[in-house]
Short mmCIF file of C-alpha atoms in Angstrom, two decimals:
data_model
loop_
_atom_site.label_atom_id
_atom_site.label_comp_id
_atom_site.label_asym_id
_atom_site.label_seq_id
_atom_site.Cartn_x
_atom_site.Cartn_y
_atom_site.Cartn_z
CA MET A 290 45.09 14.88 -18.88
CA LEU A 291 42.53 13.86 -16.34
CA CYS A 292 41.35 10.33 -16.54
CA GLY A 293 37.56 9.95 -16.51
CA ALA A 294 37.54 7.17 -13.97
CA THR A 295 39.78 8.99 -11.50
CA MET A 296 37.79 12.19 -11.87
CA ALA A 297 34.50 10.38 -11.25
CA SER A 298 35.86 8.54 -8.24
CA MET A 299 37.18 11.79 -6.78
CA GLN A 300 33.84 13.56 -7.20
CA LYS A 301 31.83 10.82 -5.56
CA ARG A 302 34.26 10.56 -2.68
CA LEU A 303 34.35 14.26 -2.03
CA GLN A 304 30.56 14.50 -2.17
CA LYS A 305 30.25 11.70 0.30
CA GLU A 306 32.86 13.18 2.62
CA LEU A 307 31.22 16.59 2.48
CA LEU A 308 27.84 15.10 3.35
CA ALA A 309 29.32 13.13 6.24
CA LEU A 310 31.11 16.21 7.56
CA GLN A 311 27.97 18.35 7.33
CA ARG A 312 25.76 15.72 8.89
CA ASP A 313 28.03 14.46 11.60
CA PRO A 314 30.99 16.79 12.13
CA PRO A 315 33.68 16.07 14.74
CA PRO A 316 33.28 18.30 17.84
CA GLY A 317 34.12 21.94 17.21
CA MET A 318 34.36 21.55 13.42
CA LYS A 319 32.26 23.13 10.73
CA VAL A 320 32.62 23.19 6.97
CA ASP A 321 32.44 26.70 5.56
CA GLU A 322 29.88 26.02 2.86
CA LYS A 323 30.49 29.35 1.12
CA SER A 324 34.10 28.41 0.47
CA ILE A 325 33.19 25.28 -1.48
CA GLN A 326 32.97 25.59 -5.23
CA ALA A 327 30.99 23.34 -7.51
CA SER A 328 34.08 21.30 -8.32
CA LEU A 329 34.60 20.59 -4.58
CA THR A 330 38.36 20.99 -5.01
CA GLN A 331 38.80 23.52 -2.22
CA TRP A 332 37.18 23.56 1.22
CA ILE A 333 37.62 25.68 4.31
CA VAL A 334 36.93 24.02 7.63
CA ASP A 335 36.40 26.16 10.74
CA MET A 336 37.65 24.55 13.92
CA GLU A 337 37.82 25.33 17.60
CA GLY A 338 40.56 24.37 20.00
CA ALA A 339 39.34 21.51 22.18
CA SER A 340 38.25 22.43 25.70
CA GLY A 341 40.71 21.60 28.45
CA THR A 342 43.71 22.12 26.15
CA LEU A 343 46.09 25.04 25.55
CA TYR A 344 44.03 26.06 22.53
CA GLU A 345 40.67 26.27 24.31
CA GLY A 346 38.52 29.10 22.98
CA GLU A 347 40.77 29.74 19.95
CA ARG A 348 39.36 29.53 16.44
CA PHE A 349 41.32 28.38 13.42
CA GLN A 350 40.68 27.87 9.75
CA LEU A 351 41.98 24.96 7.72
CA LEU A 352 42.22 25.07 3.95
CA PHE A 353 41.92 21.77 2.10
CA LYS A 354 42.90 21.53 -1.55
CA PHE A 355 42.22 18.33 -3.47
CA SER A 356 44.05 17.39 -6.63
CA SER A 357 42.39 15.41 -9.40
CA ARG A 358 44.27 12.36 -8.13
CA TYR A 359 42.55 12.47 -4.75
CA PRO A 360 42.22 10.14 -2.83
CA PHE A 361 45.37 8.50 -4.19
CA ASP A 362 47.17 11.77 -3.58
CA SER A 363 46.86 13.38 -0.18
CA PRO A 364 45.03 16.70 0.11
CA GLU A 365 47.02 19.88 0.63
CA VAL A 366 46.16 21.09 4.14
CA VAL A 367 47.28 24.41 5.67
CA PHE A 368 46.08 26.74 8.38
CA ILE A 369 44.87 30.05 6.98
CA GLY A 370 43.43 33.29 8.38
CA ASP A 371 44.56 35.58 11.19
CA ASN A 372 45.03 32.95 13.84
CA ILE A 373 47.65 30.31 13.06
CA PRO A 374 48.04 28.04 16.10
CA VAL A 375 51.34 28.36 17.90
CA HIS A 376 52.51 24.76 17.96
CA PRO A 377 55.87 22.97 17.52
CA HIS A 378 54.55 21.32 14.30
CA VAL A 379 52.79 24.30 12.79
CA TYR A 380 54.81 26.95 10.97
CA SER A 381 53.74 30.55 11.08
CA ASN A 382 52.79 30.42 7.37
CA GLY A 383 50.22 27.75 8.22
CA HIS A 384 52.14 24.69 7.01
CA ILE A 385 51.65 21.59 9.16
CA CYS A 386 54.24 18.94 9.79
CA LEU A 387 52.05 15.85 9.96
CA SER A 388 53.05 12.54 8.42
CA ILE A 389 49.59 11.50 7.25
CA LEU A 390 49.50 14.58 5.00
CA THR A 391 52.39 13.29 2.94
CA GLU A 392 54.20 9.99 3.20
CA ASP A 393 51.80 8.22 5.56
CA TRP A 394 48.74 9.21 3.57
CA SER A 395 46.39 6.41 2.71
CA PRO A 396 43.35 6.62 0.41
CA ALA A 397 41.26 5.18 3.23
CA LEU A 398 41.84 8.38 5.22
CA SER A 399 39.40 11.25 4.81
CA VAL A 400 38.91 14.94 5.51
CA GLN A 401 37.28 13.95 8.75
CA SER A 402 40.18 11.78 9.88
CA VAL A 403 42.67 14.50 8.92
CA CYS A 404 40.70 17.07 10.95
CA LEU A 405 40.65 14.72 13.92
CA SER A 406 44.38 14.13 13.64
CA ILE A 407 45.05 17.87 13.61
CA VAL A 408 42.80 18.48 16.62
CA SER A 409 44.47 15.68 18.51
CA MET A 410 47.90 17.03 17.53
CA LEU A 411 46.96 20.43 18.95
CA SER A 412 45.35 18.92 22.02
CA SER A 413 48.42 16.92 23.01
CA CYS A 414 50.65 20.01 22.97
CA LYS A 415 52.21 20.89 26.31
CA ASP A 416 54.20 23.94 25.36
CA LYS A 417 52.95 26.58 22.93
CA LYS A 418 55.88 27.46 20.73
CA ARG A 419 56.80 27.65 17.05
CA PRO A 420 59.03 25.02 15.44
CA PRO A 421 62.72 25.79 16.03
CA ASP A 422 63.42 26.32 12.31
CA ASN A 423 60.33 28.47 11.76
CA ALA A 424 62.05 31.64 10.52
CA LEU A 425 64.25 29.83 8.01
CA TYR A 426 61.50 27.54 6.74
CA VAL A 427 58.98 30.31 6.25
CA ARG A 428 61.54 32.32 4.28
CA THR A 429 62.62 29.48 1.98
CA CYS A 430 59.70 27.05 1.61
CA ASP A 431 57.46 26.43 -1.39
CA LYS A 432 53.89 27.71 -1.22
CA ASN A 433 52.69 24.15 -1.35
CA PRO A 434 53.54 22.22 1.84
CA LYS A 435 53.52 18.97 -0.11
CA LYS A 436 56.65 20.12 -1.92
CA THR A 437 58.52 20.26 1.38
CA LYS A 438 60.61 17.24 2.26
CA TRP A 439 59.33 16.73 5.75
CA TRP A 440 61.38 15.06 8.37
CA TYR A 441 59.15 13.38 10.93
CA HIS A 442 61.23 12.80 14.00
CA ASP A 443 59.03 13.69 16.90
CA ASP A 444 56.27 11.23 17.73
CA ASN A 445 55.42 12.70 21.09
CA CYS A 446 53.32 15.59 19.92
CA MET B 267 -9.93 -13.50 4.73
CA CYS B 268 -13.03 -13.92 6.78
CA ILE B 269 -14.37 -17.37 7.40
CA ARG B 270 -17.62 -17.64 9.23
CA ARG B 271 -19.08 -20.60 10.82
CA GLY B 272 -22.21 -21.62 9.00
CA GLU B 273 -24.79 -23.99 10.32
CA LEU B 274 -23.66 -26.66 7.92
CA LEU B 275 -20.46 -27.24 9.88
CA LYS B 276 -18.64 -27.60 6.62
CA ILE B 277 -15.04 -28.73 6.58
CA LEU B 278 -12.88 -26.23 4.74
CA VAL B 279 -9.73 -27.18 2.87
CA LEU B 280 -7.15 -24.46 2.28
CA GLY B 281 -4.35 -24.68 -0.23
CA ARG B 282 -3.14 -23.77 -3.69
CA GLY B 283 -4.65 -26.73 -5.50
CA PRO B 284 -7.76 -26.50 -7.71
CA GLU B 285 -10.05 -28.59 -5.53
CA VAL B 286 -9.99 -26.68 -2.30
CA ASP B 287 -12.60 -24.55 -0.56
CA ILE B 288 -10.32 -21.58 -0.15
CA ARG B 289 -7.60 -21.19 -2.68
CA LEU B 290 -4.53 -19.29 -1.55
CA VAL B 291 -2.01 -18.28 -4.18
CA SER B 292 1.39 -17.08 -3.10
CA HIS B 293 2.73 -14.03 -4.93
CA MET B 294 6.24 -14.49 -3.64
CA SER B 295 6.92 -18.18 -3.92
CA PRO B 296 4.51 -20.27 -6.03
CA LEU B 297 5.10 -23.49 -4.10
CA MET B 298 4.89 -21.90 -0.67
CA LEU B 299 1.62 -23.66 0.11
CA SER B 300 0.83 -27.26 -0.65
CA ARG B 301 -2.13 -28.20 -2.84
CA LYS B 302 -4.23 -29.20 0.15
CA HIS B 303 -2.24 -27.37 2.76
CA CYS B 304 -4.51 -27.59 5.78
CA THR B 305 -8.09 -28.26 6.83
CA LEU B 306 -10.30 -26.16 9.07
CA THR B 307 -12.93 -28.26 10.76
CA PRO B 308 -15.75 -26.76 12.83
CA THR B 309 -16.32 -29.04 15.79
CA ALA B 310 -19.67 -29.87 17.31
CA ASP B 311 -18.87 -28.01 20.48
CA GLY B 312 -18.37 -24.73 18.74
CA PHE B 313 -14.67 -24.59 18.02
CA TRP B 314 -12.47 -24.88 14.99
CA ASN B 315 -9.78 -27.45 14.51
CA ILE B 316 -6.88 -26.90 12.17
CA ILE B 317 -5.10 -29.88 10.65
CA ASP B 318 -1.87 -29.78 8.70
CA ASN B 319 -2.32 -32.11 5.71
CA LYS B 320 1.34 -33.13 5.65
CA SER B 321 2.11 -29.86 3.90
CA LEU B 322 5.65 -29.13 2.74
CA ASN B 323 6.11 -25.84 4.53
CA GLY B 324 3.87 -26.58 7.46
CA VAL B 325 1.29 -24.83 9.61
CA PHE B 326 2.41 -22.75 12.57
CA VAL B 327 0.20 -21.67 15.43
CA ASN B 328 1.76 -18.95 17.55
CA GLY B 329 5.08 -19.83 16.00
CA ILE B 330 4.87 -23.54 16.88
CA HIS B 331 5.02 -25.99 14.01
CA LEU B 332 1.98 -28.28 14.16
CA GLU B 333 2.41 -32.02 13.89
CA PRO B 334 1.04 -33.19 10.52
CA LEU B 335 -2.46 -34.68 10.67
CA VAL B 336 -2.86 -33.91 14.38
CA PRO B 337 -5.84 -31.56 14.93
CA TYR B 338 -5.21 -28.42 16.91
CA THR B 339 -8.13 -26.55 18.45
CA LEU B 340 -7.83 -22.85 17.76
CA ILE B 341 -8.54 -20.38 20.51
CA PRO B 342 -9.18 -16.66 19.95
CA ASP B 343 -6.08 -14.53 19.25
CA ASP B 344 -4.12 -17.51 17.99
CA ILE B 345 -1.79 -16.48 15.17
CA VAL B 346 -2.02 -18.97 12.33
CA GLN B 347 0.78 -19.03 9.82
CA LEU B 348 0.67 -21.12 6.67
CA GLY B 349 4.02 -21.83 5.12
CA ILE B 350 7.22 -20.20 6.15
CA ARG B 351 8.56 -16.67 6.19
CA LEU B 352 10.77 -15.86 3.25
CA GLN B 353 14.31 -14.86 4.16
CA ASN B 354 14.10 -11.35 2.77
CA LYS B 355 10.67 -10.57 4.27
CA THR B 356 9.83 -9.40 7.73
CA ASP B 357 6.45 -11.11 7.84
CA PRO B 358 5.22 -14.41 6.46
CA GLU B 359 2.91 -14.08 3.49
CA PHE B 360 0.07 -16.10 4.97
CA GLN B 361 -0.49 -15.06 8.53
CA TYR B 362 -3.86 -14.75 10.17
CA ILE B 363 -5.25 -13.95 13.56
CA PHE B 364 -8.06 -16.15 14.81
CA LEU B 365 -10.77 -14.00 16.34
CA LYS B 366 -14.07 -14.67 17.96
CA GLU B 367 -16.67 -12.12 17.11
CA PRO B 368 -19.32 -11.73 19.76
CA SER B 369 -21.06 -8.69 18.28
CA LEU B 370 -22.74 -10.73 15.61
CA THR B 371 -24.88 -12.71 18.01
CA PRO B 372 -28.30 -12.69 16.41
CA CYS B 373 -31.73 -12.24 17.87
CA HIS B 374 -34.68 -14.31 16.89
CA GLU B 375 -37.94 -12.85 15.79
CA HIS B 376 -40.44 -15.30 17.19
CA GLY B 377 -41.89 -14.21 20.46
CA SER B 378 -41.50 -17.14 22.81
CA ASN B 379 -38.40 -18.43 21.22
CA LYS B 380 -36.85 -15.03 21.22
CA GLN B 381 -37.55 -14.50 24.87
CA ASP B 382 -36.24 -17.88 25.85
CA TRP B 383 -33.23 -17.57 23.67
CA CYS B 384 -32.31 -14.13 24.81
CA GLN B 385 -32.74 -15.05 28.41
CA ASN B 386 -30.69 -18.06 27.89
CA LYS B 387 -28.11 -16.08 26.11
CA ASP B 388 -27.99 -13.21 28.55
CA GLY B 389 -29.01 -15.21 31.53
CA LYS B 390 -25.90 -14.35 33.43
CA THR B 391 -26.50 -10.63 33.31
CA GLY B 392 -30.24 -11.05 33.71
CA LYS B 393 -30.89 -8.64 30.91
CA THR B 394 -32.80 -9.15 27.70
CA ASP B 395 -31.61 -7.05 24.94
CA PHE B 396 -33.86 -7.25 21.99
CA VAL B 397 -33.50 -5.30 18.83
CA GLU B 398 -35.95 -5.29 15.96
CA GLU B 399 -34.81 -7.80 13.43
CA SER B 400 -34.64 -5.42 10.54
CA SER B 401 -32.37 -3.02 12.35
CA ARG B 402 -30.35 -5.93 13.59
CA VAL B 403 -29.89 -7.18 10.11
CA ASP B 404 -28.88 -3.70 9.09
CA HIS B 405 -26.41 -3.57 11.86
CA THR B 406 -24.91 -6.89 11.01
CA ILE B 407 -24.64 -5.96 7.37
CA ASP B 408 -22.90 -2.74 8.27
CA HIS B 409 -20.62 -4.70 10.44
CA LEU B 410 -19.88 -7.10 7.69
CA ALA B 411 -19.18 -4.26 5.32
CA THR B 412 -16.51 -3.00 7.64
CA HIS B 413 -15.00 -6.45 7.71
CA LEU B 414 -14.82 -6.45 4.01
CA GLN B 415 -13.23 -3.05 4.01
CA ALA B 416 -10.66 -4.27 6.39
CA THR B 417 -9.79 -7.13 4.14
CA SER B 418 -10.36 -5.40 0.83
CA SER B 419 -6.85 -4.08 0.44
CA SER B 420 -5.93 -7.26 -1.26
CA GLN B 421 -8.10 -7.89 -4.26
CA LEU B 422 -7.56 -11.57 -4.17
CA LEU B 423 -8.62 -11.77 -0.60
CA GLN B 424 -11.67 -9.74 -1.35
CA LYS B 425 -12.64 -12.14 -4.07
CA GLN B 426 -12.21 -15.06 -1.78
CA THR B 427 -14.20 -13.41 0.93
CA LYS B 428 -16.94 -12.61 -1.52
CA LYS B 429 -16.99 -16.16 -2.73
CA ILE B 430 -17.49 -17.42 0.76
CA LEU B 431 -20.09 -14.82 1.45
CA VAL B 432 -21.97 -15.55 -1.73
CA LYS B 433 -22.03 -19.18 -0.85
CA GLY B 434 -23.57 -18.21 2.43
CA GLN B 435 -26.14 -16.14 0.64
CA GLN B 436 -27.20 -19.05 -1.50
CA ASP B 437 -27.67 -21.24 1.50
CA VAL B 438 -29.78 -18.65 3.18
CA GLY B 439 -31.61 -17.91 -0.04
CA GLN B 440 -32.81 -21.46 -0.37
CA ASN B 441 -34.02 -21.63 3.14
CA CYS B 442 -35.30 -18.22 3.89
CA PRO B 443 -36.10 -16.01 0.91
CA GLU B 444 -37.70 -13.20 2.92
CA ILE B 445 -34.57 -12.38 4.83
CA VAL B 446 -32.45 -12.34 1.76
CA GLU B 447 -34.99 -10.09 0.11
CA GLN B 448 -34.88 -7.78 3.05
CA CYS B 449 -31.11 -7.74 2.94
CA THR B 450 -31.11 -6.98 -0.73
CA ASN B 451 -33.60 -4.18 -0.28
CA ASP B 452 -31.68 -2.68 2.53
CA LYS B 453 -28.23 -2.92 1.16
CA VAL B 454 -28.44 -3.30 -2.55
CA ASN B 455 -25.51 -1.06 -3.23
CA ASP B 456 -23.19 -2.86 -0.91
CA GLY B 457 -23.38 -5.96 -3.00
CA ILE B 458 -22.78 -7.97 0.11
CA ALA B 459 -25.11 -10.55 1.37
CA GLN B 460 -25.43 -11.51 4.97
CA PRO B 461 -24.17 -15.02 5.28
CA GLY B 462 -24.87 -15.30 8.95
CA VAL B 463 -28.61 -14.71 8.76
CA MET B 464 -30.08 -17.95 9.85
CA ASN B 465 -32.88 -19.93 8.51
CA ARG B 466 -35.70 -19.10 10.83
CA SER B 467 -37.47 -22.42 10.76
CA GLU B 468 -34.34 -24.38 11.31
CA CYS B 469 -33.45 -22.22 14.25
CA GLU B 470 -36.71 -23.09 15.87
CA GLU B 471 -36.04 -26.72 15.45
CA ARG B 472 -32.71 -26.73 17.12
CA ASP B 473 -32.15 -26.46 20.79
CA LEU B 474 -31.01 -23.11 22.07
CA HIS B 475 -27.57 -24.24 22.96
CA ARG B 476 -26.97 -25.49 19.49
CA LEU B 477 -28.42 -22.31 18.08
CA ASN B 478 -26.02 -20.27 20.08
CA LEU B 479 -23.14 -22.33 18.80
CA CYS B 480 -24.29 -22.07 15.23
CA TRP B 481 -24.42 -18.34 15.47
CA GLN B 482 -21.07 -18.10 16.96
CA CYS B 483 -19.04 -16.28 14.42
CA LEU B 484 -15.44 -17.10 14.03
CA VAL B 485 -13.46 -14.71 12.00
CA ILE B 486 -10.01 -15.09 10.71
CA TYR B 487 -8.50 -11.87 9.62
CA ASN B 488 -5.62 -11.57 7.37
CA ARG B 489 -3.28 -9.75 9.64
CA GLU B 490 -1.44 -8.16 6.78
CA SER B 491 -4.52 -6.50 5.38
CA ILE B 492 -5.44 -4.96 8.71
CA LEU B 493 -1.97 -3.68 9.38
CA ASP B 494 -1.43 -2.79 5.77
CA PRO B 495 -0.26 0.86 6.12
CA GLN B 496 2.04 -0.10 8.96
CA ALA B 497 3.36 -3.10 7.08
CA LYS B 498 4.20 -0.87 4.14
CA THR B 499 6.05 1.58 6.36
CA ARG B 500 7.92 -1.32 7.91
CA GLN B 501 8.84 -2.64 4.49
CA LYS B 502 10.09 0.79 3.48
CA GLU B 503 12.13 1.08 6.65
CA ALA B 504 13.58 -2.35 6.05
CA ALA B 505 14.45 -1.37 2.50
CA CYS B 506 16.12 1.83 3.75
CA HIS B 507 18.04 -0.17 6.31
CA THR B 508 19.23 -2.64 3.70
CA MET B 509 20.29 0.26 1.52
CA SER B 510 22.32 1.89 4.27
CA VAL B 511 23.99 -1.39 5.22
CA MET B 512 24.88 -1.90 1.58
CA GLU B 513 26.14 1.63 1.25
CA SER B 514 28.54 1.16 4.11
CA GLU B 515 29.53 -2.49 3.79
CA LEU B 516 29.74 -3.02 0.06
CA GLN B 517 31.54 0.21 -0.69
CA CYS B 518 35.13 0.63 -1.65
CA SER B 519 36.80 2.84 0.93
CA ILE B 520 38.89 4.46 -1.79
CA CYS B 521 36.29 5.54 -4.35
CA SER B 522 33.12 5.33 -2.20
CA GLU B 523 31.32 3.41 -4.92
CA LEU B 524 29.79 -0.04 -4.63
CA PHE B 525 32.63 -2.45 -5.40
CA ILE B 526 33.54 -2.79 -9.06
CA LYS B 527 35.53 -6.00 -9.57
CA ALA B 528 36.19 -6.47 -5.88
CA MET B 529 39.65 -7.65 -4.87
CA THR B 530 40.51 -8.86 -1.39
CA LEU B 531 44.01 -8.45 0.02
CA ASN B 532 45.87 -10.83 2.31
CA CYS B 533 44.70 -8.70 5.27
CA SER B 534 41.02 -9.36 4.27
CA HIS B 535 40.33 -5.76 3.28
CA THR B 536 38.51 -5.40 -0.03
CA PHE B 537 38.74 -2.69 -2.69
CA CYS B 538 37.84 -2.20 -6.33
CA SER B 539 40.38 -3.73 -8.65
CA HIS B 540 41.03 -0.34 -10.26
CA CYS B 541 41.43 1.47 -6.92
CA ILE B 542 43.79 -0.98 -5.29
CA ASN B 543 45.93 -1.32 -8.43
CA GLU B 544 46.22 2.45 -8.64
CA TRP B 545 47.27 2.59 -4.99
CA ARG B 546 49.70 -0.31 -5.27
CA ASN B 547 51.56 1.60 -7.95
CA ARG B 548 52.41 4.07 -5.20
CA LYS B 549 52.65 1.92 -2.13
CA ALA B 550 52.28 -1.80 -1.62
CA GLU B 551 50.40 -1.59 1.65
CA CYS B 552 46.74 -1.91 2.58
CA PRO B 553 45.10 1.55 2.67
CA VAL B 554 43.11 0.58 5.76
CA CYS B 555 45.51 -1.38 7.98
CA ARG B 556 48.87 -0.60 6.31
CA LYS B 557 49.80 -4.25 6.17
CA ALA B 558 52.14 -5.12 3.30
CA VAL B 559 50.24 -6.51 0.33
CA SER B 560 51.26 -10.03 -0.58
CA THR B 561 48.16 -11.33 -2.33
CA CYS B 562 45.27 -9.68 -4.14
CA THR B 563 42.43 -12.06 -4.98
CA PRO B 564 39.16 -11.40 -6.80
CA SER B 565 36.10 -11.84 -4.54
CA LEU B 566 33.51 -13.63 -6.56
CA ALA B 567 30.89 -13.63 -3.81
CA ILE B 568 31.08 -9.87 -3.31
CA ASN B 569 30.97 -9.22 -7.05
CA LEU B 570 27.88 -11.37 -7.53
CA CYS B 571 26.23 -9.83 -4.50
CA VAL B 572 26.85 -6.27 -5.73
CA GLU B 573 25.70 -7.11 -9.26
CA HIS B 574 22.45 -8.58 -7.97
CA ILE B 575 21.81 -5.64 -5.71
CA VAL B 576 22.52 -3.12 -8.46
CA LEU B 577 20.02 -4.89 -10.74
CA GLY B 578 17.28 -4.06 -8.27
CA MET B 579 18.26 -0.41 -7.98
CA ASP B 580 17.16 2.71 -9.87
CA GLU B 581 18.06 3.09 -13.51
CA ASP B 582 20.18 6.19 -12.69
CA ILE B 583 22.43 4.19 -10.40
CA GLN B 584 22.75 1.40 -12.95
CA GLN B 585 23.63 3.91 -15.65
CA HIS B 586 26.21 5.59 -13.40
CA ARG B 587 27.76 2.23 -12.71
CA ARG B 588 27.92 1.30 -16.38
CA GLU B 589 29.67 4.59 -17.14
CA LEU B 590 32.12 4.06 -14.33
CA LEU B 591 32.84 0.53 -15.46
CA ALA B 592 33.37 1.72 -19.04
CA ALA B 593 35.72 4.50 -17.88
CA ARG B 594 37.77 2.12 -15.78
CA THR B 595 37.96 -0.56 -18.47
CA LYS B 596 38.92 2.07 -21.02
CA LYS B 597 41.66 3.30 -18.79
CA GLU B 598 43.01 -0.19 -18.36
CA GLY B 599 42.66 -0.73 -22.12
CA VAL B 600 44.89 2.16 -23.14
CA CYS B 601 47.74 1.27 -20.83
CA VAL B 602 50.77 2.74 -22.60
CA PRO B 603 53.38 0.18 -21.47
CA CYS B 604 51.10 -2.63 -22.64
CA ILE B 605 50.72 -1.10 -26.08
CA VAL B 606 54.45 -0.54 -26.35
CA PHE B 607 55.04 -4.10 -25.23
CA LEU B 608 52.56 -5.42 -27.77
CA PHE B 609 54.13 -3.34 -30.48
CA PHE B 610 57.58 -4.73 -29.71
CA LYS B 611 56.25 -8.25 -29.56
CA LEU B 612 54.66 -7.90 -32.97
CA TYR B 613 57.80 -6.30 -34.30
CA PHE B 614 59.95 -9.20 -33.19
CA LEU B 615 57.48 -11.80 -34.39
CA PHE B 616 57.60 -10.61 -37.95
#
């Protein structure tokens, strides 16, 4: 059962984050307003690869899903759409291997800071390739990336 | 406030007490002004002196605190401030600009005197500029009306101004009924008498220099009333600014609400008690800096500050906050382990 206090805190936070993202979005980002329902539990953010990087000119879509425990629980973030970036930390089903989305999540982080982290993760890529275990993972993983036991070993990318 | 120099060279006492010439009542802080705060003295050579009567909050001219009981001679454009500026206000409540008003220089009706006087007056330019008295009076009354309009935004001020003006009218009325009659005929509806209209016979008696001085009009405007629309906008802006600062600084970074029962961690980051407890159940580190949590202390100052601010906010916000507080308290109240613990305790007691 949802607790009233948690629900209220989640609503206010999401409203505030949405406003901030609409008013002052990070470069190349845009919230798809049509994708947002009244409950604010699911957003789609359109993003562009930063100029001067391997992803320049490419367009991606990020799907954010918020549970009723947000911001204590991290949002579920995956790439969706036709163009999934080819990156050592992004699986071809859109799942992202990023520590702040699971164990390093903090309630002080926000949609905006997650977007920035993902852009910076893409921007620092030197070699466009899929993760080595892509085929196996995509075949066996849960639909929800948060159910995956991620193993964060590479801090360079 | 408009104070004009009359021929009587009357000393004016300003303050909040009952026995002053101009009573100033503060709406923000009742004891802002002293009972006999300061004295305005017209000097024989045509100036005004201001004296601080050892007032509590002082008299400031152009921002400089005057020495008590030491007269200061005002010059045009001096900014006179009575009392101090309150901490939460941008402008002091009693601030005036000292102005000299040359346009009210009168002309005298009597032939020879008029000529002499005008020549004397305009001697430097070599021009005599005579206007029929009636039209002149009209002009001055119009002028005065605009002054009143300028100051009329504050009712109190208007009353004071009227009082001064009426006093002037009485003086003139005793000495020179015709002029007053003329004024009344001309401008009945305005309800404003012309305090500056001089007693004709007395004017003749005095030497021209003195006459000139007597007619010199010194006007003190209440700066606030002139700049009223701007001041309001400024106040609004200031209020908006305060709101935005509050929004960002007194907000819990977890729930984005103004702090409810603020708790400060050992790393100096502050959160609502409910939010940080919820988070600590998962991870004992600061959500902002990730430092391990060792202490969690209630912040009385922040709580009081937020409570005071919320009291001044809209009813909607207050209601929202009450609901939130109730929801959070309720949640804490129905803590299952606590109830189980209580149950066991009671069980073992009996």
